[in-house]
PDB file of C-alpha atoms in Angstrom:
ATOM      1  CA  UNK A   1       3.831  15.875  14.507  1.00  0.00           C
ATOM      2  CA  UNK A   2       4.666  16.842  10.919  1.00  0.00           C
ATOM      3  CA  UNK A   3       5.228  20.402   9.733  1.00  0.00           C
ATOM      4  CA  UNK A   4       6.132  21.810   6.332  1.00  0.00           C
ATOM      5  CA  UNK A   5       7.642  25.214   7.026  1.00  0.00           C
ATOM      6  CA  UNK A   6       5.192  26.988   9.319  1.00  0.00           C
ATOM      7  CA  UNK A   7       2.258  24.764   8.291  1.00  0.00           C
ATOM      8  CA  UNK A   8       1.402  21.932  10.678  1.00  0.00           C
ATOM      9  CA  UNK A   9      -0.076  19.022   8.722  1.00  0.00           C
ATOM     10  CA  UNK A  10      -0.264  16.404  11.492  1.00  0.00           C
ATOM     11  CA  UNK A  11      -0.430  17.257  15.179  1.00  0.00           C
ATOM     12  CA  UNK A  12      -0.816  14.983  18.174  1.00  0.00           C
ATOM     13  CA  UNK A  13      -1.413  11.786  16.204  1.00  0.00           C
ATOM     14  CA  UNK A  14      -1.409   8.851  18.617  1.00  0.00           C
ATOM     15  CA  UNK A  15      -2.245   5.710  16.675  1.00  0.00           C
ATOM     16  CA  UNK A  16      -1.572   2.097  17.629  1.00  0.00           C
ATOM     17  CA  UNK A  17      -2.208  -0.505  14.926  1.00  0.00           C
ATOM     18  CA  UNK A  18      -2.024  -4.132  16.105  1.00  0.00           C
ATOM     19  CA  UNK A  19      -0.164  -6.617  13.901  1.00  0.00           C
ATOM     20  CA  UNK A  20      -2.396  -8.022  11.166  1.00  0.00           C
ATOM     21  CA  UNK A  21      -5.087  -5.354  11.426  1.00  0.00           C
ATOM     22  CA  UNK A  22      -6.572  -3.646   8.363  1.00  0.00           C
ATOM     23  CA  UNK A  23      -7.004   0.057   9.137  1.00  0.00           C
ATOM     24  CA  UNK A  24      -8.627   2.600   6.829  1.00  0.00           C
ATOM     25  CA  UNK A  25      -7.808   6.292   7.193  1.00  0.00           C
ATOM     26  CA  UNK A  26     -10.387   8.746   5.873  1.00  0.00           C
ATOM     27  CA  UNK A  27     -10.679  12.520   5.906  1.00  0.00           C
ATOM     28  CA  UNK A  28     -10.993  15.573   3.692  1.00  0.00           C
ATOM     29  CA  UNK A  29      -8.417  16.389   1.021  1.00  0.00           C
ATOM     30  CA  UNK A  30      -5.356  18.032   2.529  1.00  0.00           C
ATOM     31  CA  UNK A  31      -5.961  16.767   6.077  1.00  0.00           C
ATOM     32  CA  UNK A  32      -2.694  14.796   6.222  1.00  0.00           C
ATOM     33  CA  UNK A  33      -3.779  11.250   5.285  1.00  0.00           C
ATOM     34  CA  UNK A  34      -1.110  10.707   2.646  1.00  0.00           C
ATOM     35  CA  UNK A  35       1.507  12.397   4.840  1.00  0.00           C
ATOM     36  CA  UNK A  36       0.708   9.880   7.582  1.00  0.00           C
ATOM     37  CA  UNK A  37       1.264   7.019   5.113  1.00  0.00           C
ATOM     38  CA  UNK A  38       4.556   8.518   3.909  1.00  0.00           C
ATOM     39  CA  UNK A  39       5.746   8.691   7.515  1.00  0.00           C
ATOM     40  CA  UNK A  40       4.669   5.096   8.106  1.00  0.00           C
ATOM     41  CA  UNK A  41       6.534   3.903   5.010  1.00  0.00           C
ATOM     42  CA  UNK A  42       9.695   5.840   5.851  1.00  0.00           C
ATOM     43  CA  UNK A  43       9.375   8.113   2.816  1.00  0.00           C
ATOM     44  CA  UNK A  44       9.378  11.119   5.161  1.00  0.00           C
ATOM     45  CA  UNK A  45      10.336  11.778   8.792  1.00  0.00           C
ATOM     46  CA  UNK A  46       8.211  13.302  11.560  1.00  0.00           C
ATOM     47  CA  UNK A  47       9.106  16.806  12.706  1.00  0.00           C
ATOM     48  CA  UNK A  48       8.721  15.564  16.268  1.00  0.00           C
ATOM     49  CA  UNK A  49       7.617  12.335  17.916  1.00  0.00           C
ATOM     50  CA  UNK A  50       8.426   8.805  16.823  1.00  0.00           C
ATOM     51  CA  UNK A  51       7.142   5.871  14.821  1.00  0.00           C
ATOM     52  CA  UNK A  52       7.661   2.278  15.914  1.00  0.00           C
ATOM     53  CA  UNK A  53       7.180  -0.761  13.685  1.00  0.00           C
ATOM     54  CA  UNK A  54       7.250  -3.921  15.753  1.00  0.00           C
ATOM     55  CA  UNK A  55      10.286  -3.614  18.011  1.00  0.00           C
ATOM     56  CA  UNK A  56      12.100  -1.214  15.682  1.00  0.00           C
ATOM     57  CA  UNK A  57      11.777   2.541  16.018  1.00  0.00           C
ATOM     58  CA  UNK A  58      11.139   3.865  12.518  1.00  0.00           C
ATOM     59  CA  UNK A  59      11.889   0.397  11.093  1.00  0.00           C
ATOM     60  CA  UNK A  60      10.579   0.528   7.539  1.00  0.00           C
ATOM     61  CA  UNK A  61      12.484  -2.289   5.832  1.00  0.00           C
ATOM     62  CA  UNK A  62       9.419  -4.556   5.809  1.00  0.00           C
ATOM     63  CA  UNK A  63       6.949  -1.823   4.786  1.00  0.00           C
ATOM     64  CA  UNK A  64       5.730  -1.574   1.189  1.00  0.00           C
ATOM     65  CA  UNK A  65       3.797   1.279  -0.422  1.00  0.00           C
ATOM     66  CA  UNK A  66       1.124   1.110  -3.115  1.00  0.00           C
ATOM     67  CA  UNK A  67       0.460   4.463  -4.765  1.00  0.00           C
ATOM     68  CA  UNK A  68      -2.566   5.991  -6.494  1.00  0.00           C
ATOM     69  CA  UNK A  69      -0.903   5.223  -9.848  1.00  0.00           C
ATOM     70  CA  UNK A  70       0.721   1.852 -10.651  1.00  0.00           C
ATOM     71  CA  UNK A  71       4.174   3.421 -11.258  1.00  0.00           C
ATOM     72  CA  UNK A  72       5.358   0.493 -13.362  1.00  0.00           C
ATOM     73  CA  UNK A  73       8.647   0.592 -15.284  1.00  0.00           C
ATOM     74  CA  UNK A  74       7.574   0.843 -18.959  1.00  0.00           C
ATOM     75  CA  UNK A  75      10.825  -0.732 -20.236  1.00  0.00           C
ATOM     76  CA  UNK A  76      10.467  -3.838 -18.029  1.00  0.00           C
ATOM     77  CA  UNK A  77       8.133  -6.804 -18.487  1.00  0.00           C
ATOM     78  CA  UNK A  78       5.340  -7.465 -16.003  1.00  0.00           C
ATOM     79  CA  UNK A  79       7.370 -10.131 -14.177  1.00  0.00           C
ATOM     80  CA  UNK A  80      10.453  -7.885 -14.048  1.00  0.00           C
ATOM     81  CA  UNK A  81       8.312  -5.113 -12.545  1.00  0.00           C
ATOM     82  CA  UNK A  82       7.215  -7.507  -9.811  1.00  0.00           C
ATOM     83  CA  UNK A  83      10.811  -8.627  -9.223  1.00  0.00           C
ATOM     84  CA  UNK A  84      11.628  -5.016  -8.265  1.00  0.00           C
ATOM     85  CA  UNK A  85       9.760  -5.772  -5.030  1.00  0.00           C
ATOM     86  CA  UNK A  86      12.396  -8.417  -4.240  1.00  0.00           C
ATOM     87  CA  UNK A  87      15.410  -6.101  -4.473  1.00  0.00           C
ATOM     88  CA  UNK A  88      17.785  -7.124  -1.700  1.00  0.00           C
ATOM     89  CA  UNK A  89      15.648 -10.194  -0.895  1.00  0.00           C
ATOM     90  CA  UNK A  90      15.999 -12.561  -3.870  1.00  0.00           C
ATOM     91  CA  UNK A  91      17.439 -12.520  -7.388  1.00  0.00           C
ATOM     92  CA  UNK A  92      17.724 -14.619 -10.536  1.00  0.00           C
ATOM     93  CA  UNK A  93      15.614 -17.775 -10.821  1.00  0.00           C
ATOM     94  CA  UNK A  94      14.382 -17.480  -7.226  1.00  0.00           C
ATOM     95  CA  UNK A  95      13.107 -13.936  -7.833  1.00  0.00           C
ATOM     96  CA  UNK A  96      11.364 -14.979 -11.055  1.00  0.00           C
ATOM     97  CA  UNK A  97       9.687 -17.947  -9.347  1.00  0.00           C
ATOM     98  CA  UNK A  98       8.419 -15.799  -6.487  1.00  0.00           C
ATOM     99  CA  UNK A  99       7.247 -13.094  -8.897  1.00  0.00           C
ATOM    100  CA  UNK A 100       5.373 -15.657 -11.012  1.00  0.00           C
ATOM    101  CA  UNK A 101       3.768 -17.139  -7.884  1.00  0.00           C
ATOM    102  CA  UNK A 102       2.372 -13.778  -6.748  1.00  0.00           C
ATOM    103  CA  UNK A 103       1.290 -12.940 -10.311  1.00  0.00           C
ATOM    104  CA  UNK A 104      -0.690 -16.178 -10.182  1.00  0.00           C
ATOM    105  CA  UNK A 105      -2.355 -14.983  -6.981  1.00  0.00           C
ATOM    106  CA  UNK A 106      -3.463 -11.747  -8.652  1.00  0.00           C
ATOM    107  CA  UNK A 107      -4.585 -13.579 -11.806  1.00  0.00           C
ATOM    108  CA  UNK A 108      -1.865 -12.345 -14.172  1.00  0.00           C
ATOM    109  CA  UNK A 109       0.578 -15.265 -14.496  1.00  0.00           C
ATOM    110  CA  UNK A 110      -0.305 -15.531 -18.199  1.00  0.00           C
ATOM    111  CA  UNK A 111       0.735 -11.876 -18.770  1.00  0.00           C
ATOM    112  CA  UNK A 112       4.137 -12.182 -17.054  1.00  0.00           C
ATOM    113  CA  UNK A 113       6.291 -11.555 -20.124  1.00  0.00           C
ATOM    114  CA  UNK A 114       4.166  -8.771 -21.603  1.00  0.00           C
ATOM    115  CA  UNK A 115       4.842  -5.034 -21.391  1.00  0.00           C
ATOM    116  CA  UNK A 116       2.870  -2.829 -18.980  1.00  0.00           C
ATOM    117  CA  UNK A 117       1.652  -0.708 -21.914  1.00  0.00           C
ATOM    118  CA  UNK A 118      -0.678  -3.494 -23.129  1.00  0.00           C
ATOM    119  CA  UNK A 119      -2.432  -3.895 -19.758  1.00  0.00           C
ATOM    120  CA  UNK A 120      -5.659  -2.251 -18.637  1.00  0.00           C
ATOM    121  CA  UNK A 121      -5.707   0.117 -15.662  1.00  0.00           C
ATOM    122  CA  UNK A 122      -6.994  -2.605 -13.354  1.00  0.00           C
ATOM    123  CA  UNK A 123      -4.348  -5.068 -14.546  1.00  0.00           C
ATOM    124  CA  UNK A 124      -1.600  -2.496 -13.955  1.00  0.00           C
ATOM    125  CA  UNK A 125      -2.822  -2.002 -10.395  1.00  0.00           C
ATOM    126  CA  UNK A 126      -2.784  -5.773  -9.877  1.00  0.00           C
ATOM    127  CA  UNK A 127       0.863  -5.800 -11.011  1.00  0.00           C
ATOM    128  CA  UNK A 128       1.578  -2.968  -8.556  1.00  0.00           C
ATOM    129  CA  UNK A 129      -0.130  -4.970  -5.794  1.00  0.00           C
ATOM    130  CA  UNK A 130       1.927  -8.052  -6.700  1.00  0.00           C
ATOM    131  CA  UNK A 131       5.132  -5.982  -6.601  1.00  0.00           C
ATOM    132  CA  UNK A 132       4.210  -4.620  -3.161  1.00  0.00           C
ATOM    133  CA  UNK A 133       3.391  -8.063  -1.748  1.00  0.00           C
ATOM    134  CA  UNK A 134       6.011 -10.327  -3.354  1.00  0.00           C
ATOM    135  CA  UNK A 135       8.473  -9.727  -0.507  1.00  0.00           C
ATOM    136  CA  UNK A 136       5.853 -10.575   2.151  1.00  0.00           C
ATOM    137  CA  UNK A 137       5.880  -7.194   3.915  1.00  0.00           C
ATOM    138  CA  UNK A 138       4.888  -6.710   7.537  1.00  0.00           C
ATOM    139  CA  UNK A 139       3.006  -3.537   6.613  1.00  0.00           C
ATOM    140  CA  UNK A 140       1.303  -2.518   3.369  1.00  0.00           C
ATOM    141  CA  UNK A 141       0.582   1.210   3.023  1.00  0.00           C
ATOM    142  CA  UNK A 142      -2.095   1.915   0.402  1.00  0.00           C
ATOM    143  CA  UNK A 143      -2.581   5.496  -0.840  1.00  0.00           C
ATOM    144  CA  UNK A 144      -5.940   5.383  -2.650  1.00  0.00           C
ATOM    145  CA  UNK A 145      -4.713   2.702  -5.079  1.00  0.00           C
ATOM    146  CA  UNK A 146      -8.211   1.946  -6.368  1.00  0.00           C
ATOM    147  CA  UNK A 147      -9.396   5.535  -6.843  1.00  0.00           C
ATOM    148  CA  UNK A 148      -8.928   5.712 -10.624  1.00  0.00           C
ATOM    149  CA  UNK A 149     -10.574   2.357 -11.417  1.00  0.00           C
ATOM    150  CA  UNK A 150     -14.082   1.867 -12.773  1.00  0.00           C
ATOM    151  CA  UNK A 151     -16.701   0.606 -10.309  1.00  0.00           C
ATOM    152  CA  UNK A 152     -16.643  -3.087 -11.279  1.00  0.00           C
ATOM    153  CA  UNK A 153     -12.843  -3.299 -11.457  1.00  0.00           C
ATOM    154  CA  UNK A 154     -12.654  -1.516  -8.114  1.00  0.00           C
ATOM    155  CA  UNK A 155     -14.914  -4.120  -6.475  1.00  0.00           C
ATOM    156  CA  UNK A 156     -12.791  -6.944  -7.954  1.00  0.00           C
ATOM    157  CA  UNK A 157      -9.615  -5.291  -6.619  1.00  0.00           C
ATOM    158  CA  UNK A 158     -11.170  -4.829  -3.166  1.00  0.00           C
ATOM    159  CA  UNK A 159     -12.024  -8.535  -3.062  1.00  0.00           C
ATOM    160  CA  UNK A 160      -8.527  -9.481  -4.278  1.00  0.00           C
ATOM    161  CA  UNK A 161      -6.850  -7.246  -1.712  1.00  0.00           C
ATOM    162  CA  UNK A 162      -8.972  -8.662   1.098  1.00  0.00           C
ATOM    163  CA  UNK A 163      -8.285 -12.266   0.027  1.00  0.00           C
ATOM    164  CA  UNK A 164      -4.507 -11.740  -0.084  1.00  0.00           C
ATOM    165  CA  UNK A 165      -4.544  -9.816   3.226  1.00  0.00           C
ATOM    166  CA  UNK A 166      -6.302 -12.770   4.899  1.00  0.00           C
ATOM    167  CA  UNK A 167      -3.814 -15.229   3.351  1.00  0.00           C
ATOM    168  CA  UNK A 168      -0.602 -13.277   4.068  1.00  0.00           C
ATOM    169  CA  UNK A 169      -1.651 -11.740   7.425  1.00  0.00           C
ATOM    170  CA  UNK A 170       0.189  -8.434   6.894  1.00  0.00           C
ATOM    171  CA  UNK A 171      -0.881  -5.178   8.536  1.00  0.00           C
ATOM    172  CA  UNK A 172      -2.649  -2.878   6.051  1.00  0.00           C
ATOM    173  CA  UNK A 173      -3.181   0.876   6.278  1.00  0.00           C
ATOM    174  CA  UNK A 174      -5.456   2.215   3.530  1.00  0.00           C
ATOM    175  CA  UNK A 175      -6.027   5.893   2.773  1.00  0.00           C
ATOM    176  CA  UNK A 176      -9.284   6.435   0.897  1.00  0.00           C
ATOM    177  CA  UNK A 177     -11.967   9.059   0.265  1.00  0.00           C
ATOM    178  CA  UNK A 178     -14.522   6.272  -0.187  1.00  0.00           C
ATOM    179  CA  UNK A 179     -16.277   5.635   3.127  1.00  0.00           C
ATOM    180  CA  UNK A 180     -18.029   2.538   1.728  1.00  0.00           C
ATOM    181  CA  UNK A 181     -14.651   1.095   0.681  1.00  0.00           C
ATOM    182  CA  UNK A 182     -13.207   1.824   4.126  1.00  0.00           C
ATOM    183  CA  UNK A 183     -16.088   0.078   5.869  1.00  0.00           C
ATOM    184  CA  UNK A 184     -16.041  -2.889   3.461  1.00  0.00           C
ATOM    185  CA  UNK A 185     -12.303  -3.586   3.778  1.00  0.00           C
ATOM    186  CA  UNK A 186     -11.143  -2.418   7.182  1.00  0.00           C
ATOM    187  CA  UNK A 187     -11.336  -3.798  10.711  1.00  0.00           C
ATOM    188  CA  UNK A 188     -11.115  -0.226  11.927  1.00  0.00           C
ATOM    189  CA  UNK A 189     -11.664   3.231  10.432  1.00  0.00           C
ATOM    190  CA  UNK A 190      -9.634   6.249  11.590  1.00  0.00           C
ATOM    191  CA  UNK A 191     -10.886   9.747  10.743  1.00  0.00           C
ATOM    192  CA  UNK A 192      -8.288  12.515  10.393  1.00  0.00           C
ATOM    193  CA  UNK A 193      -9.623  16.028  10.856  1.00  0.00           C
ATOM    194  CA  UNK A 194      -7.516  19.153  11.152  1.00  0.00           C
ATOM    195  CA  UNK A 195      -4.334  17.073  11.289  1.00  0.00           C
ATOM    196  CA  UNK A 196      -5.539  15.028  14.265  1.00  0.00           C
ATOM    197  CA  UNK A 197      -7.014  11.554  14.518  1.00  0.00           C
ATOM    198  CA  UNK A 198     -10.650  12.115  15.431  1.00  0.00           C
ATOM    199  CA  UNK A 199     -11.884   8.533  15.798  1.00  0.00           C
TER     200      UNK A 199
END
């Protein structure tokens, strides 16, 4: 359960996501989808109840979050932005090598030393995806990261995300308003209605 003051946003959510599954969460605006992701990623705490990641209760160290906006550091190069995802994991030459490898996977190795300001919206989201995945997370929480992209770029990003998910075998939880996107990407679709999981 999650409450903000006297407003209950999530109530009675009982959701089990097997390791490696791709789950999409859909529902109307304000139903608690993004709150559920924030709880999963450890960015917020439940008012009551518990979250378990693997064997760890509320263990979020291997969870990464991809937001609706890329949230790149404008003063850091593309590769340095990706290296942020390795904080506490790798540094120096090792961090750069790993960042360049994942940039290659998202098709941006040739833009590694450029500034985020010269990239298109789709390229910025690919950098954000690389940053989220460079540390090989157990869980990737995605809060409508493709919502602001044009239709063709969105399809390319969906295909890229699916390809990397298959290769890295992480668990993915995607919040989206796009039912077609949910069905195309996910093994399972969860509907949240009135703060409860309805399906």
